[in-house]
Coordinates of C-alpha atoms in Angstrom, one line a residue:
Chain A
X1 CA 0.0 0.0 0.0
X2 CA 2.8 2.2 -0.8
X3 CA 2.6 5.5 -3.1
X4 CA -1.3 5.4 -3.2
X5 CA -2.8 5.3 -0.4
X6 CA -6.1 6.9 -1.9
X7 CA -7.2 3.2 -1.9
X8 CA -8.5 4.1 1.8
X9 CA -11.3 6.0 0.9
X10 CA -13.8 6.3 -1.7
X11 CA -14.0 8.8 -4.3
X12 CA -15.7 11.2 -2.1
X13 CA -19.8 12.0 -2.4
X14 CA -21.7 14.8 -2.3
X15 CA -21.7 14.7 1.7
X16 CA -18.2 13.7 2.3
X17 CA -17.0 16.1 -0.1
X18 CA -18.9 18.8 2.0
X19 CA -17.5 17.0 5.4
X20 CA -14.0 17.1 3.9
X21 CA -14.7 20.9 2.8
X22 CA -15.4 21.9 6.9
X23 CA -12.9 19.6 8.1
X24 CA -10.2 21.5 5.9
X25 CA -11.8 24.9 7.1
X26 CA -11.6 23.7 10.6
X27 CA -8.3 22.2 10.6
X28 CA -6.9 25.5 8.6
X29 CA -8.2 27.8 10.8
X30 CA -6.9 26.0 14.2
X31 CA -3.6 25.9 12.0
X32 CA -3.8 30.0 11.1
X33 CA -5.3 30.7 15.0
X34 CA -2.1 29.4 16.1
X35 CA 0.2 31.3 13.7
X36 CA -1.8 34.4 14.6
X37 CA -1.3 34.0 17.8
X38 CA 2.5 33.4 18.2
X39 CA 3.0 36.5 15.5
X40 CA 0.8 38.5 18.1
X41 CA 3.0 37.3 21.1
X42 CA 6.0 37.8 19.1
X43 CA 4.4 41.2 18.3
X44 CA 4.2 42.0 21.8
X45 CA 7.6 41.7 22.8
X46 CA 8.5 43.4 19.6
X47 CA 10.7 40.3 18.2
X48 CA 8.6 41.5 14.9
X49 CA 10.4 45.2 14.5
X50 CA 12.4 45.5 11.2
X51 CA 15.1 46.7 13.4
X52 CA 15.8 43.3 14.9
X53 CA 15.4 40.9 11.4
X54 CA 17.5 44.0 10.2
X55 CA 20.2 42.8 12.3
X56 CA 20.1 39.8 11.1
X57 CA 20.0 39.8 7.4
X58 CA 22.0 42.8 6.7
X59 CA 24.6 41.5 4.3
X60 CA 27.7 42.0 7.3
X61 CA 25.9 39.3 9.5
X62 CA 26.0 36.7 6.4
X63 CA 29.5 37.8 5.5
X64 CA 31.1 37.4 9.1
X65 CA 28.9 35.0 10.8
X66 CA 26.3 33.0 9.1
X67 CA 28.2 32.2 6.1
X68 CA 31.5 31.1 7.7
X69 CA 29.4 29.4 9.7
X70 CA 27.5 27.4 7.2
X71 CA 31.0 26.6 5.6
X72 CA 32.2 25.2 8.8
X73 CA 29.5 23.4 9.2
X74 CA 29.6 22.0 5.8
X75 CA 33.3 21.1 6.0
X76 CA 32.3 19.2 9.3
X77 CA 29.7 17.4 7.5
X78 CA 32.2 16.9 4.6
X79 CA 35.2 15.3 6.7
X80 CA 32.6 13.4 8.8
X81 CA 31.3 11.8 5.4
X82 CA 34.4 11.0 3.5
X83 CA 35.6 9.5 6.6
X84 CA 32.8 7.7 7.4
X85 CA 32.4 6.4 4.4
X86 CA 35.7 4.2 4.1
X87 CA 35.9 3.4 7.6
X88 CA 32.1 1.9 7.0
X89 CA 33.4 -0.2 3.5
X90 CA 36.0 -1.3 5.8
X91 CA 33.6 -2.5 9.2
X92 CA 31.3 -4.0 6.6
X93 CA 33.7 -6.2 5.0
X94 CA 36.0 -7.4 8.3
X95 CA 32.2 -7.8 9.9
X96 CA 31.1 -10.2 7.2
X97 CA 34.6 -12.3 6.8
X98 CA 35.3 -15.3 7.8
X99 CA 38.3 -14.7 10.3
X100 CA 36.5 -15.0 14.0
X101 CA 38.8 -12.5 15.7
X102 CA 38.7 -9.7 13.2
X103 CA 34.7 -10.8 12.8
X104 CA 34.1 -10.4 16.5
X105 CA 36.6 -6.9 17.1
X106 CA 34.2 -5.1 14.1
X107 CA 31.0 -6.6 15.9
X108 CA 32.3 -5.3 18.9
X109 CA 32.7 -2.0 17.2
X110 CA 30.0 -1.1 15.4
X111 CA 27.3 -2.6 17.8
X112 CA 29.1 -0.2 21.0
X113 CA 28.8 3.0 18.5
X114 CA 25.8 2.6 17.7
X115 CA 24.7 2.8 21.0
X116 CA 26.7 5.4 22.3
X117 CA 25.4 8.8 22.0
X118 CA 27.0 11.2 19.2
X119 CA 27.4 14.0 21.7
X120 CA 28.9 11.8 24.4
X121 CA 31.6 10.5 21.9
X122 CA 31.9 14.8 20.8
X123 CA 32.0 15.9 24.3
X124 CA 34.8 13.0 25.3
X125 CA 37.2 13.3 21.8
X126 CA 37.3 17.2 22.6
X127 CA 38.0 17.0 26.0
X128 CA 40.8 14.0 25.1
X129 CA 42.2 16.5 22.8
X130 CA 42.4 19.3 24.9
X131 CA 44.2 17.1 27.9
X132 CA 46.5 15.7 25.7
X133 CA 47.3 19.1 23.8
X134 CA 48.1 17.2 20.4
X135 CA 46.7 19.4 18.2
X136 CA 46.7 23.5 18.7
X137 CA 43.6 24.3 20.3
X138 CA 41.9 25.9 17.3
X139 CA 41.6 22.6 15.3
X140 CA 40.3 21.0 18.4
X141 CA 36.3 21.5 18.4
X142 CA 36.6 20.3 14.7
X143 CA 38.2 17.6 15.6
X144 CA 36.4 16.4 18.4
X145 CA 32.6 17.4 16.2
X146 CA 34.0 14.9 12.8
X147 CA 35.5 12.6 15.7
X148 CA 31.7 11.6 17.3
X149 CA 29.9 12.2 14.3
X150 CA 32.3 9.2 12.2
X151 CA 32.4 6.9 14.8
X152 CA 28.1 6.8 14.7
X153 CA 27.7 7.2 11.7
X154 CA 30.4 4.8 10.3
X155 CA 28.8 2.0 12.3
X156 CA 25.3 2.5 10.9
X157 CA 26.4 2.6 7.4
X158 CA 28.7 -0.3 7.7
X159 CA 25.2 -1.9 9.0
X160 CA 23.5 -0.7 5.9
X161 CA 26.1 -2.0 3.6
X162 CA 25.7 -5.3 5.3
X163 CA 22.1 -5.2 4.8
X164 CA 22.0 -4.0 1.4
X165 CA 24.3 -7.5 0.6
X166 CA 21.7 -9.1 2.9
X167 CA 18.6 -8.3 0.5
X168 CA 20.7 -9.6 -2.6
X169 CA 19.2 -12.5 -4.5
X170 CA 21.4 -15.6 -3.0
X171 CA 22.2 -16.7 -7.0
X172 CA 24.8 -13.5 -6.8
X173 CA 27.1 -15.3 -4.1
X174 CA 26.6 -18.3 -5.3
X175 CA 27.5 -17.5 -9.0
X176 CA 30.7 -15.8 -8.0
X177 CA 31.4 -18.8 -5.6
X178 CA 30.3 -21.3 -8.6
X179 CA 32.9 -20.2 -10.7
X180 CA 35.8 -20.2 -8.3
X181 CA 36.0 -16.9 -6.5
X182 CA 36.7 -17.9 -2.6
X183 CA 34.3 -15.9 -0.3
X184 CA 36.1 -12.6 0.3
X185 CA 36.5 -12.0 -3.8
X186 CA 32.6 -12.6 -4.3
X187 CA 31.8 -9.8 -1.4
X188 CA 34.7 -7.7 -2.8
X189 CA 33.9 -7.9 -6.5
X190 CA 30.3 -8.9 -6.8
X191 CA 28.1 -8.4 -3.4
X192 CA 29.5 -5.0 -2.3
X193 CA 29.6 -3.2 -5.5
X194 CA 25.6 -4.0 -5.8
X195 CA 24.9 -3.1 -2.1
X196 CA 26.8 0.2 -2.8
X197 CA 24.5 0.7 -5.7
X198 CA 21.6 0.1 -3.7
X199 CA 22.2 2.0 -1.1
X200 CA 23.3 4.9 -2.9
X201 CA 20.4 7.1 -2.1
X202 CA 20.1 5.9 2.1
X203 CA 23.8 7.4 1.5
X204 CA 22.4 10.2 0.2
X205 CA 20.1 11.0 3.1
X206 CA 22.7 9.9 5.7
X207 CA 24.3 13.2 4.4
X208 CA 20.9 15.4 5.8
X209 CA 21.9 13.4 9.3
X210 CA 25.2 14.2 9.4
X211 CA 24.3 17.6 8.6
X212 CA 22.4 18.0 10.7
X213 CA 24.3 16.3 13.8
X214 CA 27.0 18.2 12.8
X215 CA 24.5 21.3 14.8
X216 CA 25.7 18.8 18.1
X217 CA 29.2 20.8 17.7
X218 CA 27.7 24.4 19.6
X219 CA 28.0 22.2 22.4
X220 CA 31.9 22.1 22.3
X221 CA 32.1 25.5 20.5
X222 CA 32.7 24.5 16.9
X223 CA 31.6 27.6 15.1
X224 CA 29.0 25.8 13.1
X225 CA 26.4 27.6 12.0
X226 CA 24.2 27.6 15.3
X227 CA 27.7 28.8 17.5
X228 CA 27.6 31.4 14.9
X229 CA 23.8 32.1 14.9
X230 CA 24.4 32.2 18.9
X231 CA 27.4 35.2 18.2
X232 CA 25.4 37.2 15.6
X233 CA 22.6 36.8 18.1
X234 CA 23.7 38.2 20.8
X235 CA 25.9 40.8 19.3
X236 CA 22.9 42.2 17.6
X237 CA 20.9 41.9 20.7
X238 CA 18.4 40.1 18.3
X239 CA 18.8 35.5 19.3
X240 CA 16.0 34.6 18.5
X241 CA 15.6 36.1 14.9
X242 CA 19.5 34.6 14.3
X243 CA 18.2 31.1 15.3
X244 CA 14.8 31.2 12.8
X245 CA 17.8 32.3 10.0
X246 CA 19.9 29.1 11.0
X247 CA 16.9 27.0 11.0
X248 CA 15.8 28.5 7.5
X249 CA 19.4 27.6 6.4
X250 CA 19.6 24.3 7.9
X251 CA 15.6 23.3 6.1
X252 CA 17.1 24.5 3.0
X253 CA 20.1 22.6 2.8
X254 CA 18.3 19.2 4.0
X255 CA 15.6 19.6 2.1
X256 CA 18.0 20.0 -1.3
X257 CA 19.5 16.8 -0.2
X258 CA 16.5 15.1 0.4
X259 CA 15.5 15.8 -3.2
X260 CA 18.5 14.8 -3.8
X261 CA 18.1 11.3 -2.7
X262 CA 14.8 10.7 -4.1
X263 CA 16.1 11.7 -7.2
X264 CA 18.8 9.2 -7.4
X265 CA 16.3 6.6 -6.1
X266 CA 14.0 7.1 -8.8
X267 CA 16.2 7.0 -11.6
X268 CA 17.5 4.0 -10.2
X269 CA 14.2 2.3 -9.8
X270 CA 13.5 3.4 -13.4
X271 CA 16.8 2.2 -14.9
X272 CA 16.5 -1.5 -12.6
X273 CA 20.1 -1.0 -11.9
X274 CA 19.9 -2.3 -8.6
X275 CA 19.2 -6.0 -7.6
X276 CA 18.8 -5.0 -4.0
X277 CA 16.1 -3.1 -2.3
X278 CA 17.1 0.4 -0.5
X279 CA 18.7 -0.3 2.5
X280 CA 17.6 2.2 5.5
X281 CA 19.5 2.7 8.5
X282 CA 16.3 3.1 10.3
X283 CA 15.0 -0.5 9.3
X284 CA 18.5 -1.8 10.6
X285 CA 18.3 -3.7 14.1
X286 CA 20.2 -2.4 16.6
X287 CA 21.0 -5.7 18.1
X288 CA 22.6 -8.6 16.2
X289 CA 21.7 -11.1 13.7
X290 CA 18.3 -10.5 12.0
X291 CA 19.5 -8.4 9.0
X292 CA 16.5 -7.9 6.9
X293 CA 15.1 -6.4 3.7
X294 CA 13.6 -2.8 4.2
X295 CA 10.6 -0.6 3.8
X296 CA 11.4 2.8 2.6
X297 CA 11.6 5.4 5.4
X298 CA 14.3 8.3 5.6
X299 CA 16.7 8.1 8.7
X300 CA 17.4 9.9 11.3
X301 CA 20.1 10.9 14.3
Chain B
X1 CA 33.9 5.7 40.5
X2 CA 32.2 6.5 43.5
X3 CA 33.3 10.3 42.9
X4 CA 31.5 10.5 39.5
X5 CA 28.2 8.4 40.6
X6 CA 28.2 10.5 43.4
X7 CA 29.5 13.6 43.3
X8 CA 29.0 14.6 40.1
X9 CA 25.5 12.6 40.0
X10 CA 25.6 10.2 37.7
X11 CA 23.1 8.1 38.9
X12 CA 20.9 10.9 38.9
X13 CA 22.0 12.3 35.6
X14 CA 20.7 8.4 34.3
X15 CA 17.5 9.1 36.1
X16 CA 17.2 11.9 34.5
X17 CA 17.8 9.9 31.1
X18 CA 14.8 7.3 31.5
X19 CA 12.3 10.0 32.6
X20 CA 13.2 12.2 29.8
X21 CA 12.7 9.0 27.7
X22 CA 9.5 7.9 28.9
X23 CA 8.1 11.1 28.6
X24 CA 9.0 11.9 25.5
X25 CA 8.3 8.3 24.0
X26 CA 4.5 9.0 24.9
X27 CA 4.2 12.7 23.4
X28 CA 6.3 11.6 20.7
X29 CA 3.9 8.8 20.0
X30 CA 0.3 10.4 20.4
X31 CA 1.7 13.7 18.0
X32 CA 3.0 11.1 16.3
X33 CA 0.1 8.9 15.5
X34 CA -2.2 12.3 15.0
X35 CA 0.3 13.6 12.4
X36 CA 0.4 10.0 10.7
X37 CA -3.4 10.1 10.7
X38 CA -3.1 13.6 8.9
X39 CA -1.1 12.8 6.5
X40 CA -3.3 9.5 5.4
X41 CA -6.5 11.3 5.4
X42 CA -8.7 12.2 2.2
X43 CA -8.1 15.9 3.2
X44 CA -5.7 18.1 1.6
X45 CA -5.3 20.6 3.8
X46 CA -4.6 18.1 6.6
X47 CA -2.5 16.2 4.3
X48 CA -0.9 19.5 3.4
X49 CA -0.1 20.5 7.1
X50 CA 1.2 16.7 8.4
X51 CA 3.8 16.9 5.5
X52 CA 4.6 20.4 6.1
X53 CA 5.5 19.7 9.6
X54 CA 7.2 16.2 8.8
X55 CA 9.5 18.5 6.4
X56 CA 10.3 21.2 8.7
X57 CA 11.2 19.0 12.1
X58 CA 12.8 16.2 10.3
X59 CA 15.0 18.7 9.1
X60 CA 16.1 21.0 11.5
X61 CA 18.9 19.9 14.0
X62 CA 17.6 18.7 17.4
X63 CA 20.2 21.0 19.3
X64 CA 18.2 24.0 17.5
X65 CA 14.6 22.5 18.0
X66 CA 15.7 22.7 21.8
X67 CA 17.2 25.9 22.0
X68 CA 13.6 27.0 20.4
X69 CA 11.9 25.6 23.0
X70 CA 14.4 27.8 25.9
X71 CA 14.5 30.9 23.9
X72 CA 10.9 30.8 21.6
X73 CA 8.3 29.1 23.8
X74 CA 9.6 30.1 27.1
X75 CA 11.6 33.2 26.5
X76 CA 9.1 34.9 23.8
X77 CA 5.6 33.2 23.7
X78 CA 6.0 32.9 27.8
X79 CA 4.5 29.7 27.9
X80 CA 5.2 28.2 31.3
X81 CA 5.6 24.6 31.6
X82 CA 6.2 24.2 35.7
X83 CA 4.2 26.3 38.7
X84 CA 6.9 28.5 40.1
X85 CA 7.2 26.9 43.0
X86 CA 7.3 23.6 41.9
X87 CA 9.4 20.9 44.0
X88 CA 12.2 20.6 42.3
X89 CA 13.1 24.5 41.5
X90 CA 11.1 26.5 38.7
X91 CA 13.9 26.4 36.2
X92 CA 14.8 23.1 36.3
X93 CA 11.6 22.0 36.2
X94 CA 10.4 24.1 33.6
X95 CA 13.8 23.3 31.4
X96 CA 13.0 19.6 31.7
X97 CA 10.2 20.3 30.3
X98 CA 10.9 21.9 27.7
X99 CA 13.1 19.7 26.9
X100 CA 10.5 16.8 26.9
X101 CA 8.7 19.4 24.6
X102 CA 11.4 19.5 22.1
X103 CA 12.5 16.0 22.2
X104 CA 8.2 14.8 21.4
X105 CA 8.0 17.6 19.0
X106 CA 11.1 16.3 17.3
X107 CA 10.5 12.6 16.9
X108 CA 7.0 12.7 16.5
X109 CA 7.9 13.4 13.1
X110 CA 10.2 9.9 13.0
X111 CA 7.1 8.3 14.6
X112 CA 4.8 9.8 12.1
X113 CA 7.3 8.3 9.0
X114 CA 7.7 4.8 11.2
X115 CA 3.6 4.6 11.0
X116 CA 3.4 5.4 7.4
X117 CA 6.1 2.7 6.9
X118 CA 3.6 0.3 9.1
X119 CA 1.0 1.2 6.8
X120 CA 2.8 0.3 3.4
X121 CA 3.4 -3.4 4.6
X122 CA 0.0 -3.9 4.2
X123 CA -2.0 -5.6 1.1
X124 CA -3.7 -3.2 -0.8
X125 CA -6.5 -5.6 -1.0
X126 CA -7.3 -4.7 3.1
X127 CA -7.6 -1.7 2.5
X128 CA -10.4 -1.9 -0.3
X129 CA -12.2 -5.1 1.3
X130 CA -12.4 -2.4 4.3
X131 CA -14.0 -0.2 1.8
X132 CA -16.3 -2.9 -0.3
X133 CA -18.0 -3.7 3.4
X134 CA -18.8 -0.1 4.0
X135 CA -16.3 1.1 6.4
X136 CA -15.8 4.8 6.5
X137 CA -12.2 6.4 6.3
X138 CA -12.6 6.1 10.1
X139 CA -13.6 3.3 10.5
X140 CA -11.0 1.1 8.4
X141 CA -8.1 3.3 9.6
X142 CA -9.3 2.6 13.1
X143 CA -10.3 -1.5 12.6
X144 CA -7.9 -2.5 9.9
X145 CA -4.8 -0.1 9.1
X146 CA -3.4 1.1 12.3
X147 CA -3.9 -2.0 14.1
X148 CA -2.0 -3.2 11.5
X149 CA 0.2 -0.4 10.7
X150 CA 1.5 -0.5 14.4
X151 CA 2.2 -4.3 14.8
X152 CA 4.5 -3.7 10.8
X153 CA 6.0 -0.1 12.5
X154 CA 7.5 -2.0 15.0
X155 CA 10.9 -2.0 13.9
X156 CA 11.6 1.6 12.9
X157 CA 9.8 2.6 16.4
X158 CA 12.1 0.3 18.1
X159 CA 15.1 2.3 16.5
X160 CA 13.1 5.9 16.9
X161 CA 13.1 4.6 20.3
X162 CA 16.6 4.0 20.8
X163 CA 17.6 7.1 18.9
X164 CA 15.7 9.2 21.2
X165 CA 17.2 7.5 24.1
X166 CA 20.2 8.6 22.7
X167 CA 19.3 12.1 22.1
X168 CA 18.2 13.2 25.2
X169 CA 22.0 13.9 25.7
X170 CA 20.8 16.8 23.8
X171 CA 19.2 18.6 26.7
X172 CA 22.0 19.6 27.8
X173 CA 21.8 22.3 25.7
X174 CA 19.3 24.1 27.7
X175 CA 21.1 22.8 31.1
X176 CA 19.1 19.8 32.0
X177 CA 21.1 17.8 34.6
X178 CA 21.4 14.8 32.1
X179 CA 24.8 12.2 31.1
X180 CA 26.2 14.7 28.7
X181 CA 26.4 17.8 31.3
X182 CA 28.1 15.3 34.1
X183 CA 30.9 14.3 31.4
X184 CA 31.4 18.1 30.9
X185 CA 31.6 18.6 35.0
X186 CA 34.4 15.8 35.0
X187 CA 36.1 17.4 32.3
X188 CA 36.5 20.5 33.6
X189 CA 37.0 19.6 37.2
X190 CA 38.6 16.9 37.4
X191 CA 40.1 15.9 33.9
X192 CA 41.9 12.5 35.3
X193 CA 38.6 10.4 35.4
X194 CA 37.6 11.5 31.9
X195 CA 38.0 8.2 31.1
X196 CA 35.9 6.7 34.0
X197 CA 33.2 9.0 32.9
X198 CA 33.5 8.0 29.6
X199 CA 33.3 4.4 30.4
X200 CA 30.6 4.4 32.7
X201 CA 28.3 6.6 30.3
X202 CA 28.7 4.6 27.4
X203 CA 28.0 1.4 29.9
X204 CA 24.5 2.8 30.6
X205 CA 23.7 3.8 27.5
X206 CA 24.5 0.0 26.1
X207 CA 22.5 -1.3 29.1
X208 CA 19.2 1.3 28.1
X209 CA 19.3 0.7 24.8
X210 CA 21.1 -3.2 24.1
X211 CA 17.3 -4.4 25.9
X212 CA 15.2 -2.1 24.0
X213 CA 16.6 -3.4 20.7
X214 CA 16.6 -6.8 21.6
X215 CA 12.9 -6.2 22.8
X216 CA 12.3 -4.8 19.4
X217 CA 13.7 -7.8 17.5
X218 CA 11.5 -9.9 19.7
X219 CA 8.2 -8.2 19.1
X220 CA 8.6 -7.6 15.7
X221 CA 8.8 -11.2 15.2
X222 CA 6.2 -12.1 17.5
X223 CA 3.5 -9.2 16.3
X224 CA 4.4 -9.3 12.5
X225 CA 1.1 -10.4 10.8
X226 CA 2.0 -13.2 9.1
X227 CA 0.9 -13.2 5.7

């Protein structure tokens, strides 16, 4: 019951079409009431005066805060990726082989990751860093933000590369293992290069999460774009209108990639060039062995 | 050990973990549901508004949704959420709620997707016998596709669960007393047991969430309709 789900109602007569018409008043109007009513409050404690979004969207409070802010977060979200990525291929592949040790070590990894919170794993890499005094202090909050946010999200993709070979049809391993390629070729050469396929656009919306986890760094003082929305903020005695303007920002970028995603998924469907379904971090268990084909829901963090 | 558990109120900070949990997992789940329901119905508008708010929350970071809650619902709209002289001291209170506020608010929209997932596992053909009998949109949404929809959702509410477990860490933002806010105490007042802290966090987050995804696994299998 997937795109349509029209199917749950009848074409609509005469009386549920006039139902549907006050329902859609009704439900509109509680909607506007309650937009009314915040821009009244907000009104009242003049957060509405030009003055105040003036301060925020002046070209100078792009240039020097919002802007480098959005970079920095975007180069956060870049590293994090990248790195992510490969360490993910290589979990995946030493959690499917058949070496015990080296099986059991990537287990161990990827299942204590997953359940550690991304902030805790922030808050303790930055701290680390800043007791050892490895690195000079400035690259520290970066650090520490790409540190949490690869060690999560590495683990869930190496989980959804795993699943994604899960969902293949079983005649793919067995082909490559019927004509003579020992079990680590036929994930290397055939299995994983399909499950990358398939999962192409869940790696795609991974992206929006680490995006938007990548926010978790204002608690370590990475100026990402809600440290910076925090600076312009108070500087132009205006927070709350520099948080709606990160929050704009942050809907716009996500959303983009979003499209993104369902774009890629589409023209795969169309061109059949995956034998696997989408993989979906949020379909993957959290717990151990029952990897298992996937409905089609975005992720989250 | 006994200096972080105690002094620095770990235990407590835990506590503070599960209740923010619980409550959130129930708002989360009724705004949830209600959204879902939206976004299923024959109206537009509703539909309209369900995805609107799907699209905004699922995409704006958590820390941000939470700092709203401080600075926009408290701090402009002055909506109160504790009595001011409520037990455990009006700000703390009223932050913890807040928090719970922004944490439901947040992954209601998960829980809203998870349902919607529920609901495409099942046979089109329910969904019109439903209809050739004569049940209203009501009435088969209530009798046949939620109860349904639920028992299939089971998984990716599992894992909403467990990520919101996970994010309450987030409150710290607004200064609830919760796991993420003790590790910062320890590391800035005594930096030697970073790595205690460290430990024993990550321990009680395996131990809240290992059960809940086991649970998951368990009920998923046990609840699935078999078809």
């Amino acid at each position: 019951m997937s795109a349509d789900t029209s199917v749950l109602f009848d074409v609509p007569g005469p009386r549920a079409r006039t139902r549907h018409r006050i329902l859609a008043v009704v439900g509109g109007l509680i909607v506007l009431a309650v937009l009314a009513w915040v821009l009244l409050r907000m009104d009242e404690k003049g957060q509405l005066s030009p003055d105040k979004w003036m301060g925020v969207l002046r070209w100078d409070a792009w240039r020097y805060y919002l802007l480098p802010g959005l970079r920095s977060t975007l180069i956060a979200a870049f590293l994090a990726i990248v790195i992510s990525m490969g360490l993910a291929l290589l979990l995946a592949m030493t959690r499917m082989s058949e070496n015990f040790p080296l099986r059991w070590a990537a287990t161990i990894f990827v299942e204590f990751f997953r359940g550690v919170p991304v902030l805790i794993m922030m808050l303790f890499a930055f701290y680390f860093l800043v007791m050892m005094g490895w690195l000079p202090s400035s690259v520290n909050p970066l650090v520490g933000t790409v540190t949490g946010l690869v060690c999560y999200n590495s683990s869930v993709l190496a989980e959804v590369i795993r699943n994604g070979v899960a969902s293949l049809p079983s005649g793919q391993r067995e082909a490559g293992l019927s004509i003579g390629l020992s079990p680590s070729q036929t994930r290397r050469m055939i299995l994983i290069p399909q499950s990358l396929t398939a999962m192409m656009p869940t790696l795609v919306s991974q992206v929006i999460v680490i995006t938007k986890d990548s926010a978790l760094g204002y608690m370590i003082l990475y100026p990402e774009l809600v440290t910076s929305a925090r600076q312009l903020g108070s500087g132009a005695g205006a927070p709350f209108q520099a948080y709606v303007i990160a929050a704009v920002v942050f809907i716009a970028v996500n959303y983009g990639i979003d499209r993104l995603a369902r774009w890629v998924e589409s023209k795969q469907r169309r061109r059949g060039r995956s034998s696997g379904k989408v993989a979906n971090p949020q379909d993957v268990p959290m717990v151990g062995a029952a990897v298992r084909g996937t409905a089609n829901t975005p992720g989250h963090g | 050990m006994q200096t972080i558990l105690q002094d620095f109120g770990l235990l407590a900070a835990f506590w503070m973990t599960i209740k923010l949990t619980a409550w959130s997992a129930i708002f989360s789940l009724v705004i949830g549901t209600v959204v879902a329901i939206m976004r299923l119905s024959p109206v537009g508008v509703l539909r309209n508004v369900g995805t609107a708010y799907v699209t905004l929350l699922r995409n704006t970071p958590l820390t941000l949704i939470i700092l709203f809650c401080s600075i926009g619902v408290y701090g402009q709209l002055g909506i109160v959420l504790a009595s001011r002289d409520a037990p455990g001291g009006f700000i703390d209170t009223n932050n913890f709620r807040l928090a719970i506020l922004g944490l439901s608010v947040y992954h209601a929209a998960f829980v809203c997707e998870a349902i919607r997932s529920g609901v495409n596992t099942i046979p089109l053909g329910q969904a019109e016998a439903a209809r050739s009998i004569g049940l209203t949109f009501g009435q088969s949404l209530r009798q046949i596709v939620l109860p349904q929809a639920f028992r299939g959702a089971i998984t990716p509410l599992g894992n909403t669960l467990i990520a919101l477990t996970k994010n309450t860490t987030i409150a710290a933002a607004i200064g609830v007393a919760e796991t993420a806010l003790v590790m910062k105490n320890v590391a800035e007042f005594d930096p030697g047991l970073l790595w205690t802290a460290f430990g024993l966090i990550a321990l009680g987050f395996v131990l809240l969430t290992v059960p809940m995804g086991l649970l998951t696994s368990y009920f998923a299998q046990r609840l699935a309709v078999k078809r």
